[in-house]
Amino acid sequence: MGTRVVAPFRRFAATNPLIVDVVLALVFTGMTVAIEVAVARRPWLLGMAPEHGFRLPDRFSMMLTLVANLPLALRRRAPLVVLLISCAAAIVYHALGYYYGLNTMPPLLALYTVAAQRSPRLAAVGAVAILVMWTHAFLVGPVGLLGAGVVQAGVMIAVAWGFGNGARLLTDRSRRLAELSERLSRDQEDRARRAVTQERVRIARELHDVVAHHMSVISVQAGLARYVFASDPVTARDALATIAQTGSEVMGEMRRLLSVLRIEPEDEGDGVSYDPAPGLDQLGQLVERVRSAGVAVEVTVTGAARPLAPGVDLCAYRIVQESLTNVLKHAGPARAGVSLLYRPAELEIRVTDDGGGSERAAAPDCEKGHGLIGMRERVKLYKGTMAAGPRPLGGFEVVVTLPLSSPTEDEQPPMPAGETSL
């Protein structure tokens, strides 16, 4: 209940600090002036009668009270100046013989503000000024109060300084936390943007690999079917069957990619599934499609073949797929060879052909397209090496080396150098 009552006042004070300070200054001034007016009418109050050695309040004392209290309205803007003015007015007030106990509290509030907003060195200057003011007040006051008065002043000054310094440390800590939170938020946004960009590149690469390979096969088979449609119906029917099968396969892979894009995070545990990504276990189907398109392909496997991590397996499959697609598109009549060499810690993939290697070096797809660029990106992503170019005796060659890891390893590919995983 108390919190609900105080909360609106805290919000008001946070949003309107000047109004709050004006109210405080008026309250301090009003209380002190009211005491002076009461004492002027009844001198015996607080033992302030002339026979006790004090000068009765008058217009000049009230003017000094205004000078000592009203500057508190600007304590947040110039706290040390306000403190010094308040102390100077109080010293003059006490030196003229007015009651030593009045106008001593406003400097403490100013000291709190100095300690909360300024350096400890300035706060020490303000504390010394207040101690001087209070010592002077007790010196001109009744005899015998100096020692106890100085101790009391020291305690009150220490309390005001302690609260102010604590507020300053809390404000600094809150500011640093806010800056750190903002920096972390920017870093998270940058990471999210990089992740989105990387995912877009991966999706674009997948789409290119799927569409380019299968459409190349379909284009070759369609041209063959049209060429032999009247003269060799059997060959034409076989070509059309290959087109139908290849179209079905590309549609299946497109559906797999789209299902990955459509799946929501909360659906992952609800039985939503999609076909696994292709790997080297489907190399035979890939080679058969290329053979049916008119390119003789020979596959050689050296070493002990073993299961690969999903990401590396997909990368190896796409490398072979893109290389054979380039053979279809650029080599003309050619024979191709696919060699897989399993070493203890790496897999070497070599795809060669005996087609028009020198012309392919200048082919648009090799220089400006996405074929070799996509392969290089894939290989770099898995910290492998790649070399591609014409062979000395004619034809073209792509050699890729991929580091191998355990097939049970996380499917996520390693991040490029200088980046961290989200």
Coordinates of C-alpha atoms in Angstrom, one line a residue:
M1 CA 0.0 0.0 0.0
G2 CA 2.8 2.4 1.0
T3 CA 4.7 1.7 -2.2
R4 CA 1.6 2.5 -4.3
V5 CA 1.3 5.8 -2.5
V6 CA 4.9 6.8 -2.8
A7 CA 5.5 5.6 -6.4
P8 CA 3.6 8.5 -8.1
F9 CA 5.6 11.0 -6.1
R10 CA 8.9 9.3 -7.2
R11 CA 7.8 9.4 -10.8
F12 CA 6.9 13.1 -10.5
A13 CA 10.2 13.9 -8.8
A14 CA 12.2 12.1 -11.5
T15 CA 10.4 13.9 -14.3
N16 CA 10.2 17.4 -12.6
P17 CA 13.3 17.8 -10.5
L18 CA 13.3 21.7 -10.7
I19 CA 9.8 21.9 -9.3
V20 CA 10.8 19.5 -6.5
D21 CA 13.8 21.7 -5.6
V22 CA 11.7 24.9 -5.7
V23 CA 9.3 23.3 -3.3
L24 CA 12.1 22.2 -1.0
A25 CA 13.7 25.7 -1.0
L26 CA 10.3 27.3 -0.2
V27 CA 9.7 24.8 2.6
F28 CA 13.1 25.5 4.2
T29 CA 12.7 29.2 3.8
G30 CA 9.1 29.2 5.1
M31 CA 10.0 27.2 8.2
T32 CA 12.9 29.4 9.1
V33 CA 11.0 32.7 8.5
A34 CA 8.1 31.3 10.5
I35 CA 10.4 30.6 13.5
E36 CA 11.9 34.1 13.2
V37 CA 8.4 35.8 13.1
A38 CA 7.3 33.7 16.1
V39 CA 10.5 34.6 18.1
A40 CA 10.2 38.3 17.1
R41 CA 6.8 38.4 18.8
R42 CA 7.7 36.1 21.8
P43 CA 11.5 36.5 22.5
W44 CA 11.4 33.9 25.2
L45 CA 11.0 31.1 22.7
L46 CA 14.2 29.0 22.3
G47 CA 15.9 31.3 24.8
M48 CA 16.5 33.9 22.1
A49 CA 15.7 37.0 24.2
P50 CA 18.3 39.8 24.2
E51 CA 19.3 39.0 27.8
H52 CA 20.6 35.7 26.5
G53 CA 23.0 37.5 24.1
F54 CA 21.0 37.0 20.8
R55 CA 19.8 39.7 18.5
L56 CA 16.0 39.5 17.8
P57 CA 15.0 38.7 14.2
D58 CA 14.3 41.6 11.9
R59 CA 13.9 42.4 8.3
F60 CA 17.7 42.1 7.7
S61 CA 17.8 38.6 9.3
M62 CA 14.9 37.5 7.2
M63 CA 16.7 38.8 4.1
L64 CA 19.8 36.7 5.0
T65 CA 17.4 33.7 5.6
L66 CA 16.1 34.1 2.0
V67 CA 19.7 34.2 0.7
A68 CA 20.7 31.1 2.7
N69 CA 17.6 29.0 1.7
L70 CA 16.2 30.1 -1.7
P71 CA 19.3 29.1 -3.7
L72 CA 18.4 25.5 -2.9
A73 CA 16.0 25.7 -5.9
L74 CA 19.2 25.6 -8.2
R75 CA 21.1 22.9 -6.2
R76 CA 21.1 20.4 -9.1
R77 CA 22.5 22.9 -11.6
A78 CA 25.2 24.5 -9.4
P79 CA 25.4 22.5 -6.2
L80 CA 28.8 23.8 -5.0
V81 CA 27.9 27.4 -5.7
V82 CA 24.6 27.0 -3.8
L83 CA 26.5 25.4 -0.9
L84 CA 29.0 28.2 -0.6
I85 CA 26.4 31.0 -0.9
S86 CA 24.3 29.3 1.8
C87 CA 27.3 28.9 4.1
A88 CA 28.4 32.5 3.5
A89 CA 24.9 33.8 4.3
A90 CA 24.7 31.6 7.5
I91 CA 28.1 32.9 8.7
V92 CA 27.0 36.5 8.2
Y93 CA 23.7 35.7 9.9
H94 CA 25.5 34.2 13.0
A95 CA 28.2 36.9 13.0
L96 CA 25.5 39.6 13.4
G97 CA 24.3 38.0 16.5
Y98 CA 21.2 36.2 15.3
Y99 CA 20.4 32.8 16.8
Y100 CA 23.2 30.3 16.1
G101 CA 20.8 27.3 15.4
L102 CA 19.0 28.8 12.4
N103 CA 20.1 28.5 8.7
T104 CA 22.4 25.6 9.4
M105 CA 20.5 22.9 7.6
P106 CA 20.3 24.1 4.0
P107 CA 24.0 23.7 3.5
L108 CA 23.7 20.0 4.4
L109 CA 21.2 19.4 1.6
A110 CA 23.5 21.3 -0.8
L111 CA 26.4 19.0 0.4
Y112 CA 24.3 15.9 -0.3
T113 CA 23.8 17.2 -3.9
V114 CA 27.5 18.0 -4.3
A115 CA 28.5 14.5 -3.2
A116 CA 25.8 13.0 -5.4
Q117 CA 26.7 14.9 -8.6
R118 CA 30.3 16.0 -8.3
S119 CA 33.7 14.5 -7.5
P120 CA 34.7 13.5 -4.0
R121 CA 37.3 16.4 -4.1
L122 CA 34.6 19.0 -4.5
A123 CA 32.4 17.2 -1.9
A124 CA 35.4 17.5 0.5
V125 CA 35.6 21.3 -0.2
G126 CA 31.9 21.6 0.6
A127 CA 32.2 19.6 3.8
V128 CA 35.0 21.8 5.0
A129 CA 32.9 24.9 4.2
I130 CA 30.0 23.6 6.3
L131 CA 32.3 22.5 9.2
V132 CA 33.7 26.1 9.2
M133 CA 30.2 27.5 9.2
W134 CA 29.0 25.3 12.1
T135 CA 32.2 25.9 14.1
H136 CA 31.7 29.6 13.8
A137 CA 28.0 29.3 14.8
F138 CA 29.0 27.4 18.0
L139 CA 31.8 29.9 18.7
V140 CA 29.3 32.8 18.8
G141 CA 26.8 30.7 20.6
P142 CA 26.5 29.9 24.3
V143 CA 29.8 29.0 26.1
G144 CA 30.5 25.3 26.4
L145 CA 28.8 24.1 23.2
L146 CA 31.9 24.2 20.9
G147 CA 33.2 20.6 21.5
A148 CA 29.8 18.9 21.4
G149 CA 28.7 21.1 18.5
V150 CA 31.7 20.3 16.4
V151 CA 31.2 16.5 17.0
Q152 CA 27.5 16.9 16.1
A153 CA 28.4 18.9 13.0
G154 CA 30.9 16.2 11.9
V155 CA 28.4 13.4 12.3
M156 CA 25.7 15.3 10.3
I157 CA 28.2 16.2 7.6
A158 CA 29.4 12.6 7.3
V159 CA 25.8 11.4 7.0
A160 CA 25.0 13.9 4.3
W161 CA 28.2 13.1 2.4
G162 CA 27.7 9.4 2.8
F163 CA 24.2 9.4 1.4
G164 CA 25.2 11.7 -1.5
N165 CA 28.3 9.6 -2.3
G166 CA 26.2 6.5 -2.3
A167 CA 23.7 8.1 -4.7
R168 CA 26.6 9.1 -7.0
L169 CA 28.0 5.5 -7.0
L170 CA 24.5 4.1 -7.7
T171 CA 24.0 6.5 -10.5
D172 CA 27.4 5.7 -12.1
R173 CA 26.7 2.0 -11.8
S174 CA 23.3 2.4 -13.3
R175 CA 24.7 4.4 -16.2
R176 CA 27.4 1.8 -16.8
L177 CA 24.8 -0.9 -16.8
A178 CA 22.7 1.0 -19.2
E179 CA 25.6 1.5 -21.5
L180 CA 26.5 -2.1 -21.3
S181 CA 23.0 -3.2 -22.0
E182 CA 22.8 -0.9 -25.0
R183 CA 26.1 -2.2 -26.2
L184 CA 24.9 -5.8 -25.8
S185 CA 21.7 -5.0 -27.5
R186 CA 23.7 -3.6 -30.5
D187 CA 25.9 -6.6 -30.5
Q188 CA 22.9 -8.9 -30.5
E189 CA 21.3 -7.0 -33.3
D190 CA 24.6 -7.2 -35.3
R191 CA 24.8 -10.9 -34.7
A192 CA 21.2 -11.4 -35.7
R193 CA 21.8 -9.4 -38.9
R194 CA 24.9 -11.5 -39.6
A195 CA 23.0 -14.7 -38.9
V196 CA 20.2 -13.7 -41.2
T197 CA 22.7 -12.7 -43.9
Q198 CA 24.5 -16.0 -43.6
E199 CA 21.3 -18.0 -43.6
R200 CA 20.1 -16.1 -46.8
V201 CA 23.4 -17.0 -48.4
R202 CA 23.1 -20.6 -47.5
I203 CA 19.5 -20.8 -48.7
A204 CA 20.5 -19.0 -52.0
R205 CA 23.3 -21.5 -52.4
E206 CA 21.1 -24.4 -51.8
L207 CA 18.5 -23.1 -54.3
H208 CA 21.2 -22.5 -56.9
D209 CA 22.7 -26.0 -56.4
V210 CA 19.3 -27.7 -56.7
V211 CA 17.9 -25.7 -59.6
A212 CA 21.1 -25.4 -61.6
H213 CA 21.9 -29.1 -61.6
H214 CA 18.4 -30.5 -62.2
M215 CA 17.5 -27.9 -64.8
S216 CA 20.7 -28.6 -66.6
V217 CA 19.8 -32.3 -66.8
I218 CA 16.2 -31.4 -67.9
S219 CA 17.6 -29.0 -70.6
V220 CA 19.9 -31.6 -72.0
Q221 CA 17.3 -34.3 -72.0
A222 CA 14.7 -32.1 -73.6
G223 CA 17.1 -31.2 -76.4
L224 CA 17.8 -34.9 -77.0
A225 CA 14.1 -35.8 -77.0
R226 CA 13.3 -33.1 -79.5
Y227 CA 16.2 -34.1 -81.7
V228 CA 15.3 -37.8 -81.9
F229 CA 11.5 -37.5 -81.4
A230 CA 10.7 -38.7 -85.0
S231 CA 13.8 -40.8 -85.7
D232 CA 14.2 -42.7 -82.4
P233 CA 11.0 -42.8 -80.3
V234 CA 12.5 -45.2 -77.7
T235 CA 15.4 -42.7 -76.9
A236 CA 12.9 -39.9 -76.9
R237 CA 10.7 -41.7 -74.4
D238 CA 13.7 -42.5 -72.2
A239 CA 14.7 -38.8 -72.3
L240 CA 11.2 -37.8 -71.3
A241 CA 11.2 -40.3 -68.5
T242 CA 14.5 -38.8 -67.2
I243 CA 12.9 -35.3 -67.4
A244 CA 9.9 -36.5 -65.4
Q245 CA 12.1 -38.2 -62.8
T246 CA 14.5 -35.2 -62.5
G247 CA 11.5 -32.8 -62.2
S248 CA 10.1 -34.9 -59.4
E249 CA 13.4 -34.9 -57.6
V250 CA 13.9 -31.2 -57.9
M251 CA 10.3 -30.6 -56.6
G252 CA 11.1 -32.9 -53.7
E253 CA 14.2 -30.9 -52.8
M254 CA 12.4 -27.6 -53.2
R255 CA 9.7 -28.9 -50.9
R256 CA 12.4 -29.8 -48.3
L257 CA 13.9 -26.4 -48.5
L258 CA 10.5 -24.7 -48.2
S259 CA 9.6 -26.8 -45.3
V260 CA 12.7 -25.7 -43.5
L261 CA 11.8 -22.1 -44.1
R262 CA 8.2 -22.5 -43.0
I263 CA 8.7 -24.4 -39.8
E264 CA 8.2 -22.4 -36.7
P265 CA 10.5 -22.7 -33.6
E266 CA 7.5 -23.9 -31.5
D267 CA 6.7 -26.6 -34.0
E268 CA 10.0 -28.3 -33.8
G269 CA 8.9 -30.6 -30.9
D270 CA 5.4 -31.3 -32.4
G271 CA 6.3 -34.0 -34.8
V272 CA 7.0 -31.6 -37.7
S273 CA 9.7 -33.1 -39.9
Y274 CA 11.2 -32.8 -43.4
D275 CA 13.4 -35.0 -45.6
P276 CA 17.1 -35.1 -44.7
A277 CA 19.6 -33.2 -46.7
P278 CA 21.3 -35.2 -49.5
G279 CA 24.8 -36.6 -48.8
L280 CA 27.3 -38.9 -50.5
D281 CA 25.1 -41.8 -49.9
Q282 CA 23.0 -40.4 -52.8
L283 CA 26.0 -40.0 -55.1
G284 CA 24.9 -43.0 -57.2
Q285 CA 21.6 -41.3 -58.1
L286 CA 23.4 -38.1 -59.0
V287 CA 25.8 -39.9 -61.2
E288 CA 23.0 -41.8 -63.0
R289 CA 21.2 -38.5 -63.8
V290 CA 24.4 -37.1 -65.3
R291 CA 25.0 -40.3 -67.3
S292 CA 21.4 -40.2 -68.6
A293 CA 22.1 -36.7 -69.8
G294 CA 24.9 -38.0 -72.0
V295 CA 28.1 -37.6 -69.9
A296 CA 30.0 -40.7 -69.0
V297 CA 30.9 -40.6 -65.3
E298 CA 33.3 -42.9 -63.6
V299 CA 33.4 -42.9 -59.7
T300 CA 36.4 -44.0 -57.8
V301 CA 36.5 -44.4 -54.0
T302 CA 39.9 -44.8 -52.2
G303 CA 40.3 -45.5 -48.6
A304 CA 37.8 -46.6 -45.9
A305 CA 34.5 -44.8 -46.6
R306 CA 32.7 -43.8 -43.4
P307 CA 29.8 -41.7 -42.3
L308 CA 30.4 -38.0 -42.2
A309 CA 29.1 -35.2 -40.1
P310 CA 25.8 -33.9 -41.8
G311 CA 27.2 -30.5 -42.7
V312 CA 30.4 -31.9 -44.3
D313 CA 28.4 -34.7 -46.0
L314 CA 26.0 -32.1 -47.6
C315 CA 29.0 -29.9 -48.6
A316 CA 30.8 -32.9 -50.3
Y317 CA 27.6 -33.8 -52.2
R318 CA 27.0 -30.2 -53.4
I319 CA 30.6 -30.0 -54.6
V320 CA 30.3 -33.1 -56.8
Q321 CA 26.8 -31.9 -57.9
E322 CA 28.0 -28.5 -58.9
S323 CA 31.1 -29.8 -60.6
L324 CA 29.1 -32.3 -62.7
T325 CA 26.6 -29.6 -63.5
N326 CA 29.4 -27.4 -64.9
V327 CA 30.5 -30.4 -67.0
L328 CA 27.0 -30.6 -68.5
K329 CA 26.8 -26.9 -69.1
H330 CA 30.3 -26.0 -70.3
A331 CA 32.4 -29.1 -71.3
G332 CA 30.4 -30.2 -74.3
P333 CA 30.9 -33.9 -75.2
A334 CA 33.1 -35.1 -72.4
R335 CA 33.8 -37.8 -69.9
A336 CA 34.0 -37.1 -66.3
G337 CA 35.6 -38.7 -63.3
V338 CA 34.7 -38.4 -59.6
S339 CA 37.4 -39.5 -57.1
L340 CA 36.8 -39.7 -53.4
L341 CA 39.9 -40.2 -51.3
Y342 CA 39.3 -40.9 -47.6
R343 CA 42.3 -40.0 -45.4
P344 CA 42.4 -40.3 -41.6
A345 CA 41.6 -36.6 -41.0
E346 CA 40.3 -35.3 -44.4
L347 CA 38.4 -36.1 -47.5
E348 CA 39.7 -35.2 -50.9
I349 CA 37.2 -34.8 -53.7
R350 CA 38.5 -34.6 -57.3
V351 CA 36.1 -34.1 -60.3
T352 CA 37.8 -34.0 -63.7
D353 CA 36.6 -34.0 -67.3
D354 CA 38.2 -34.1 -70.7
G355 CA 36.0 -31.4 -72.3
G356 CA 36.8 -27.9 -73.4
G357 CA 38.8 -26.8 -70.5
S358 CA 40.4 -23.6 -71.9
E359 CA 37.0 -22.2 -73.0
R360 CA 35.5 -23.0 -69.6
A361 CA 38.1 -20.9 -67.8
A362 CA 36.5 -17.9 -69.4
A363 CA 32.9 -19.1 -69.1
P364 CA 30.5 -16.7 -67.4
D365 CA 29.5 -19.2 -64.8
C366 CA 33.1 -19.8 -63.8
E367 CA 34.0 -16.2 -63.4
K368 CA 30.8 -14.2 -62.9
G369 CA 28.2 -16.7 -61.9
H370 CA 27.5 -18.7 -58.7
G371 CA 29.0 -22.1 -59.5
L372 CA 32.6 -21.9 -58.4
I373 CA 31.8 -19.0 -56.1
G374 CA 29.3 -21.1 -54.2
M375 CA 31.7 -24.0 -54.0
R376 CA 34.4 -21.8 -52.6
E377 CA 32.0 -20.4 -50.0
R378 CA 31.0 -23.9 -48.9
V379 CA 34.6 -25.1 -48.7
K380 CA 35.7 -22.0 -46.7
L381 CA 32.8 -22.5 -44.4
Y382 CA 34.1 -25.9 -43.4
K383 CA 37.7 -24.8 -43.3
G384 CA 38.7 -26.8 -46.4
T385 CA 40.8 -25.9 -49.5
M386 CA 39.8 -25.8 -53.1
A387 CA 41.6 -25.5 -56.4
A388 CA 39.9 -25.3 -59.8
G389 CA 41.2 -24.7 -63.3
P390 CA 42.1 -26.2 -66.7
R391 CA 44.1 -29.3 -66.8
P392 CA 47.4 -29.3 -68.8
L393 CA 46.3 -32.0 -71.2
G394 CA 42.8 -30.5 -71.7
G395 CA 39.6 -30.5 -69.7
F396 CA 38.9 -29.1 -66.3
E397 CA 39.6 -30.2 -62.7
V398 CA 38.1 -29.3 -59.3
V399 CA 40.0 -30.5 -56.2
V400 CA 38.6 -30.0 -52.8
T401 CA 39.9 -31.1 -49.4
L402 CA 37.6 -31.1 -46.4
P403 CA 38.6 -31.8 -42.8
L404 CA 36.7 -34.7 -41.3
S405 CA 35.1 -34.8 -37.9
S406 CA 32.9 -37.2 -36.0
P407 CA 29.4 -37.8 -37.6
T408 CA 27.9 -37.3 -34.1
E409 CA 29.2 -33.7 -34.0
D410 CA 26.7 -30.9 -34.0
E411 CA 25.3 -30.3 -37.4
Q412 CA 25.9 -26.5 -37.3
P413 CA 28.8 -25.6 -39.6
P414 CA 31.8 -23.8 -38.1
M415 CA 31.6 -20.1 -38.1
P416 CA 33.9 -18.0 -40.3
A417 CA 36.9 -16.5 -38.6
G418 CA 36.2 -13.6 -36.4
E419 CA 32.6 -14.5 -35.7
T420 CA 30.8 -16.3 -32.8
S421 CA 27.9 -18.6 -32.8
L422 CA 24.6 -17.3 -31.6

